[in-house]
Short mmCIF file of C-alpha atoms in Angstrom, two decimals:
data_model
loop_
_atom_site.label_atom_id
_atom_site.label_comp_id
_atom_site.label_asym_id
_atom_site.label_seq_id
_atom_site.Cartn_x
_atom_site.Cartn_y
_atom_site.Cartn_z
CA UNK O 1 148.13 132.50 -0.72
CA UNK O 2 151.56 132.79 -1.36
CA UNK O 3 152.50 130.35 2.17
CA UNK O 4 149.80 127.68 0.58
CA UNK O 5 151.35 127.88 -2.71
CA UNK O 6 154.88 126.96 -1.54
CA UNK O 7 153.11 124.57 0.87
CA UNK O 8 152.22 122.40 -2.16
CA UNK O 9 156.28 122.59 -3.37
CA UNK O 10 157.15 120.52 -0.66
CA UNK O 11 155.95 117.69 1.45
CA UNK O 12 153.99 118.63 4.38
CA UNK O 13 156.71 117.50 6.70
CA UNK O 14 159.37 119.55 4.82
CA UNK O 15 157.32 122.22 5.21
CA UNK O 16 156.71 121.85 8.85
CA UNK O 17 160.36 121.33 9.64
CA UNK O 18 161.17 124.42 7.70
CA UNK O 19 158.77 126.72 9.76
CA UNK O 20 159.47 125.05 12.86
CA UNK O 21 163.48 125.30 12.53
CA UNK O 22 162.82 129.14 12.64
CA UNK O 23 159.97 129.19 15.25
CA UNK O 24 162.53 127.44 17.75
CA UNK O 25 165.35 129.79 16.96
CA UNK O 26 163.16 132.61 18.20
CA UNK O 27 162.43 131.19 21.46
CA UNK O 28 163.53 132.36 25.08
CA UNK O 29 167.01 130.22 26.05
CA UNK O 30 165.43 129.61 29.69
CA UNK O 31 162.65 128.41 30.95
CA UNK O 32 161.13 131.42 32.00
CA UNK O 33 157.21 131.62 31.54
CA UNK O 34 157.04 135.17 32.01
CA UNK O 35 158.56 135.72 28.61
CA UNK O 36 157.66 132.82 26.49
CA UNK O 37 156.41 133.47 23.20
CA UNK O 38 154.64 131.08 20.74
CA UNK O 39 154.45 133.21 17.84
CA UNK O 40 150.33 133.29 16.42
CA UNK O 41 150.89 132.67 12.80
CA UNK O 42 153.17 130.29 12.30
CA UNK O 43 152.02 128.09 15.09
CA UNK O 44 148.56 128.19 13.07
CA UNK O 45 150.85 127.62 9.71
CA UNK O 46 151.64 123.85 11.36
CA UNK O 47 148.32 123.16 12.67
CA UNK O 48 147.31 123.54 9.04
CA UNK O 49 150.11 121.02 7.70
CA UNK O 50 148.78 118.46 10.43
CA UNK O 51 145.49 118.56 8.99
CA UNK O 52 147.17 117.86 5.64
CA UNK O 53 148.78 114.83 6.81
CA UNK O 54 145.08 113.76 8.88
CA UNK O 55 143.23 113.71 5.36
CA UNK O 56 146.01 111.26 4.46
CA UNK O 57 145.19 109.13 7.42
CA UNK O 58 141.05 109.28 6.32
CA UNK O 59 137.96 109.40 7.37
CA UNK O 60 139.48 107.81 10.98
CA UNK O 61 140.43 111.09 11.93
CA UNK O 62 137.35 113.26 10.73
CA UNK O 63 136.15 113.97 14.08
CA UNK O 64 140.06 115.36 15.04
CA UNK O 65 140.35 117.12 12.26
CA UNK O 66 136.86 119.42 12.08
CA UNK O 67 138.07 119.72 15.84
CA UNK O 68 141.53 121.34 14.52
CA UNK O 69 139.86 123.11 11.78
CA UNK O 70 137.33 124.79 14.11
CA UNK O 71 140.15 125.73 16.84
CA UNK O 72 142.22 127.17 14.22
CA UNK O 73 139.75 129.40 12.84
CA UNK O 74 139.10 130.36 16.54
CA UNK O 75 142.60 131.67 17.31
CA UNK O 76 142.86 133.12 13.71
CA UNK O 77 139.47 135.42 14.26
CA UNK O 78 141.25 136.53 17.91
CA UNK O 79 144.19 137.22 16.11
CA UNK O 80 142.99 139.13 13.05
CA UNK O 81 141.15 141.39 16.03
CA UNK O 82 144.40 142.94 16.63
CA UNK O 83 147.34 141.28 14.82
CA UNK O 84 150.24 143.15 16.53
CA UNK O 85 148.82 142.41 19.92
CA UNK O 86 148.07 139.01 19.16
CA UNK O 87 151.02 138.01 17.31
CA UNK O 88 151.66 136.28 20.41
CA UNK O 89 149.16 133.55 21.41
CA UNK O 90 150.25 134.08 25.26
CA UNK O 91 148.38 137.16 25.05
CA UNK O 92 145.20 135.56 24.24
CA UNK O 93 145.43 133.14 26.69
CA UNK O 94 146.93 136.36 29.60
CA UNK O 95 143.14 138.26 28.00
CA UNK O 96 141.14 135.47 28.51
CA UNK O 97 142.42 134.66 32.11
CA UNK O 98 141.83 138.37 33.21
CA UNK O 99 137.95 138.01 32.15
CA UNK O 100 137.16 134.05 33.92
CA UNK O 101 136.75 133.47 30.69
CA UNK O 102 139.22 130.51 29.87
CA UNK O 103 137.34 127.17 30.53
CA UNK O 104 134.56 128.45 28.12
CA UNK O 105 134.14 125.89 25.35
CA UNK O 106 134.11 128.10 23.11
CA UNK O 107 137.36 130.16 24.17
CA UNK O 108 140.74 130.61 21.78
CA UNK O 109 142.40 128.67 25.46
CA UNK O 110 140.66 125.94 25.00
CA UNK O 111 141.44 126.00 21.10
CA UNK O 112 145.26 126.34 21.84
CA UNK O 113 144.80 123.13 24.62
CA UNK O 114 143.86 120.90 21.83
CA UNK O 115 145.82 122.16 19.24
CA UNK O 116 148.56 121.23 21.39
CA UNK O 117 147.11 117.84 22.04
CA UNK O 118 146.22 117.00 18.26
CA UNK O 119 150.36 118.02 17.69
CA UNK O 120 150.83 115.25 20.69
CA UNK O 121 149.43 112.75 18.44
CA UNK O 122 150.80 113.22 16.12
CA UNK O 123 154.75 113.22 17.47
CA UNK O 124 153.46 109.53 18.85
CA UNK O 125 151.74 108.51 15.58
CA UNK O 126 155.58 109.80 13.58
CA UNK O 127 157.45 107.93 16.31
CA UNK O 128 155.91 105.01 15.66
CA UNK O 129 156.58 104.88 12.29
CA UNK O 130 160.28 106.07 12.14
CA UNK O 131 160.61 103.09 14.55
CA UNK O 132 158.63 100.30 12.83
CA UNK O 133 157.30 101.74 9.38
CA UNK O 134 155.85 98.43 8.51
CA UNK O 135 154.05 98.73 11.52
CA UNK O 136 149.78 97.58 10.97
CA UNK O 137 148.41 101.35 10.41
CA UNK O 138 145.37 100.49 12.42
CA UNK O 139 147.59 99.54 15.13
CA UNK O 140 149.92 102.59 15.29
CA UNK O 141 146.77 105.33 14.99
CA UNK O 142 145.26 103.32 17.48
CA UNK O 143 147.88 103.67 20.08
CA UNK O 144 148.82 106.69 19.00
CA UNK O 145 145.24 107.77 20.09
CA UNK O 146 145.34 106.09 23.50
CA UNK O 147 148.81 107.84 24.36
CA UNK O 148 147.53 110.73 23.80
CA UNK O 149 143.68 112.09 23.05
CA UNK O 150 141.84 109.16 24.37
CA UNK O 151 142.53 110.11 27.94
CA UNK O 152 140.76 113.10 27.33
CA UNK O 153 138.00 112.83 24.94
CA UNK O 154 134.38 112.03 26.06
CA UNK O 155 132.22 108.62 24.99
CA UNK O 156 131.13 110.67 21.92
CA UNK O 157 134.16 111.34 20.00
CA UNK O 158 136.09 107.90 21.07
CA UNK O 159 132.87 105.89 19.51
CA UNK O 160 133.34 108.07 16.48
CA UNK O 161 137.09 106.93 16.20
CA UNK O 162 136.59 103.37 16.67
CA UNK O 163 134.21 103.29 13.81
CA UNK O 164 136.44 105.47 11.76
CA UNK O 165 139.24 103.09 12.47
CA UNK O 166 138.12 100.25 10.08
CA UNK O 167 138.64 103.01 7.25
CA UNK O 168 142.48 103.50 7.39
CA UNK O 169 144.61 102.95 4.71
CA UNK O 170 147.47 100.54 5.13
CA UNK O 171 150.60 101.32 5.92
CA UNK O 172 152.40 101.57 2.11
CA UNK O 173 149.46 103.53 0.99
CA UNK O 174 149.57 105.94 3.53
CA UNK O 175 153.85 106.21 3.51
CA UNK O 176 153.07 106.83 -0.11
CA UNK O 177 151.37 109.65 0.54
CA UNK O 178 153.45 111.10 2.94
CA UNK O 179 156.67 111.38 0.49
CA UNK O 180 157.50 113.24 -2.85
CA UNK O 181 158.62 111.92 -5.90
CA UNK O 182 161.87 112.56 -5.19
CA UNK O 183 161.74 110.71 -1.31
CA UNK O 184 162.81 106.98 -0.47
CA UNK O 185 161.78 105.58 3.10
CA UNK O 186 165.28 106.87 4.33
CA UNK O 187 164.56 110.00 3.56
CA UNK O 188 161.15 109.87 4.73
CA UNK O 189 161.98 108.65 8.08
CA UNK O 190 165.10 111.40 8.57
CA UNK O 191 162.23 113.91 8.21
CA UNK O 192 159.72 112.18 10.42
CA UNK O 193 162.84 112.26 12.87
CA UNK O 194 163.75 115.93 12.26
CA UNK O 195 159.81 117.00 12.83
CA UNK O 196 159.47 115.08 16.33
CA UNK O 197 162.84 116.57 17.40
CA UNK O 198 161.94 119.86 16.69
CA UNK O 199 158.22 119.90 17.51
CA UNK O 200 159.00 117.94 21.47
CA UNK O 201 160.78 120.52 23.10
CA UNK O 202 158.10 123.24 21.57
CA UNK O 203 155.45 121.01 22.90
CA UNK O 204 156.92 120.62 26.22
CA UNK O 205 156.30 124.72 27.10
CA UNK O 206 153.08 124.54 25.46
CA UNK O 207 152.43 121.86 28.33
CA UNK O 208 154.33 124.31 31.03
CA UNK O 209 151.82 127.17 29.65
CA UNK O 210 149.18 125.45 29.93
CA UNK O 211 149.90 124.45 33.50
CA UNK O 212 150.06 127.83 34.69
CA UNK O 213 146.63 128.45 33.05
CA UNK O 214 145.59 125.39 34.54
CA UNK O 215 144.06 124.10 31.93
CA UNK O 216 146.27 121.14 31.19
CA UNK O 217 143.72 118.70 33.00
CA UNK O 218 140.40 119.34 30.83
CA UNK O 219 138.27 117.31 29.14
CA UNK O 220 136.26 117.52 26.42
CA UNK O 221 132.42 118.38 26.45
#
């Protein structure tokens, strides 16, 4: 209560850069898999802000976002299992490999894979804006999409995002949204900047981990 409470102090973004600034300061200095750790909670904490900033967005994004919602809950039932052992999401993944068990549709690897992909769009939806924030909304979810979930989502949930796509909000409507009262579009696109920056490089061993699973190729259902 007390995380959601601050949460609504500050703009989503603020509060994503915040937790992610001391998320990356924890991490290994090398590249070594055998010791990465993505730390459970608040990885979960910024899934939660990016479904904040997909009810912005609208309806377009309902199918993503009951996807999120559903594959957070997934990790956070895992994790409240055994909290110490599973303050690090490698060890659900390292459990879940040991029983055959990670393809299942229903399993917390799966969850983490598309967490991981939702996160990828949106860095491309935030880059596209920091460039060109007049850019057509429609235009920038749209690619944004392509880049990144389209290539992996089945006839069933693209159909569901084309129709959702006539329901976006333009662009000054949804920048709007997206600062505080105290924000200009400066400020607004330092922080887009700052979020990207920090969340690439975090991606980019999700990716690696997910590799090494091999689960980096699969599609949805």
């Amino acid at each position: 209560m007390k995380r959601k409470r601050e949460m609504e102090k500050r703009s989503e973004l603020r509060s994503a850069i915040e937790e992610l600034s001391v998320w990356s300061k924890g991490q290994p200095g090398d590249d070594n898999l055998e010791v990465a750790h993505i730390p459970t909670t608040p990885f979960l904490y910024v899934c939660n802000l990016i479904l904040q900033v997909l009810d912005k967005i609208g309806p377009t994004m309902a199918v993503l976002r009951q996807d999120i919602d559903q594959n957070i809950q997934r990790l956070e039932i895992l994790c409240q299992s055994d909290p110490t052992k599973y303050s690090n999401l490698i060890e659900m993944l390292k459990k879940e490999d040991s029983e055959g068990n990670t393809r299942k549709l229903t399993s917390c690897s799966r969850a983490f894979l598309w967490l991981t992909r939702s996160m990828d769009f949106m860095v491309a939806l935030l880059q596209r804006l920091v460039k060109d924030p007049g850019q057509n909304m429609e235009q920038a979810v749209e690619e944004s999409y392509n880049s990144t979930l389209k290539p992996w989502h089945g006839w069933i949930s693209s159909a569901a995002y084309k129709v959702g796509l006539k329901l976006l909000p333009d662009n000054k409507t949804f920048i709007s949204l997206l600062q505080t009262k105290d924000q200009n579009l400066d400020n607004l696109k330092e922080d887009m900047q700052t979020l990207v920056s920090l969340l690439v490089p975090l991606l980019e061993q999700n990716h690696s981990i997910l590799r090494v699973y091999r689960l980096d190729r699969l599609k949805s259902a």
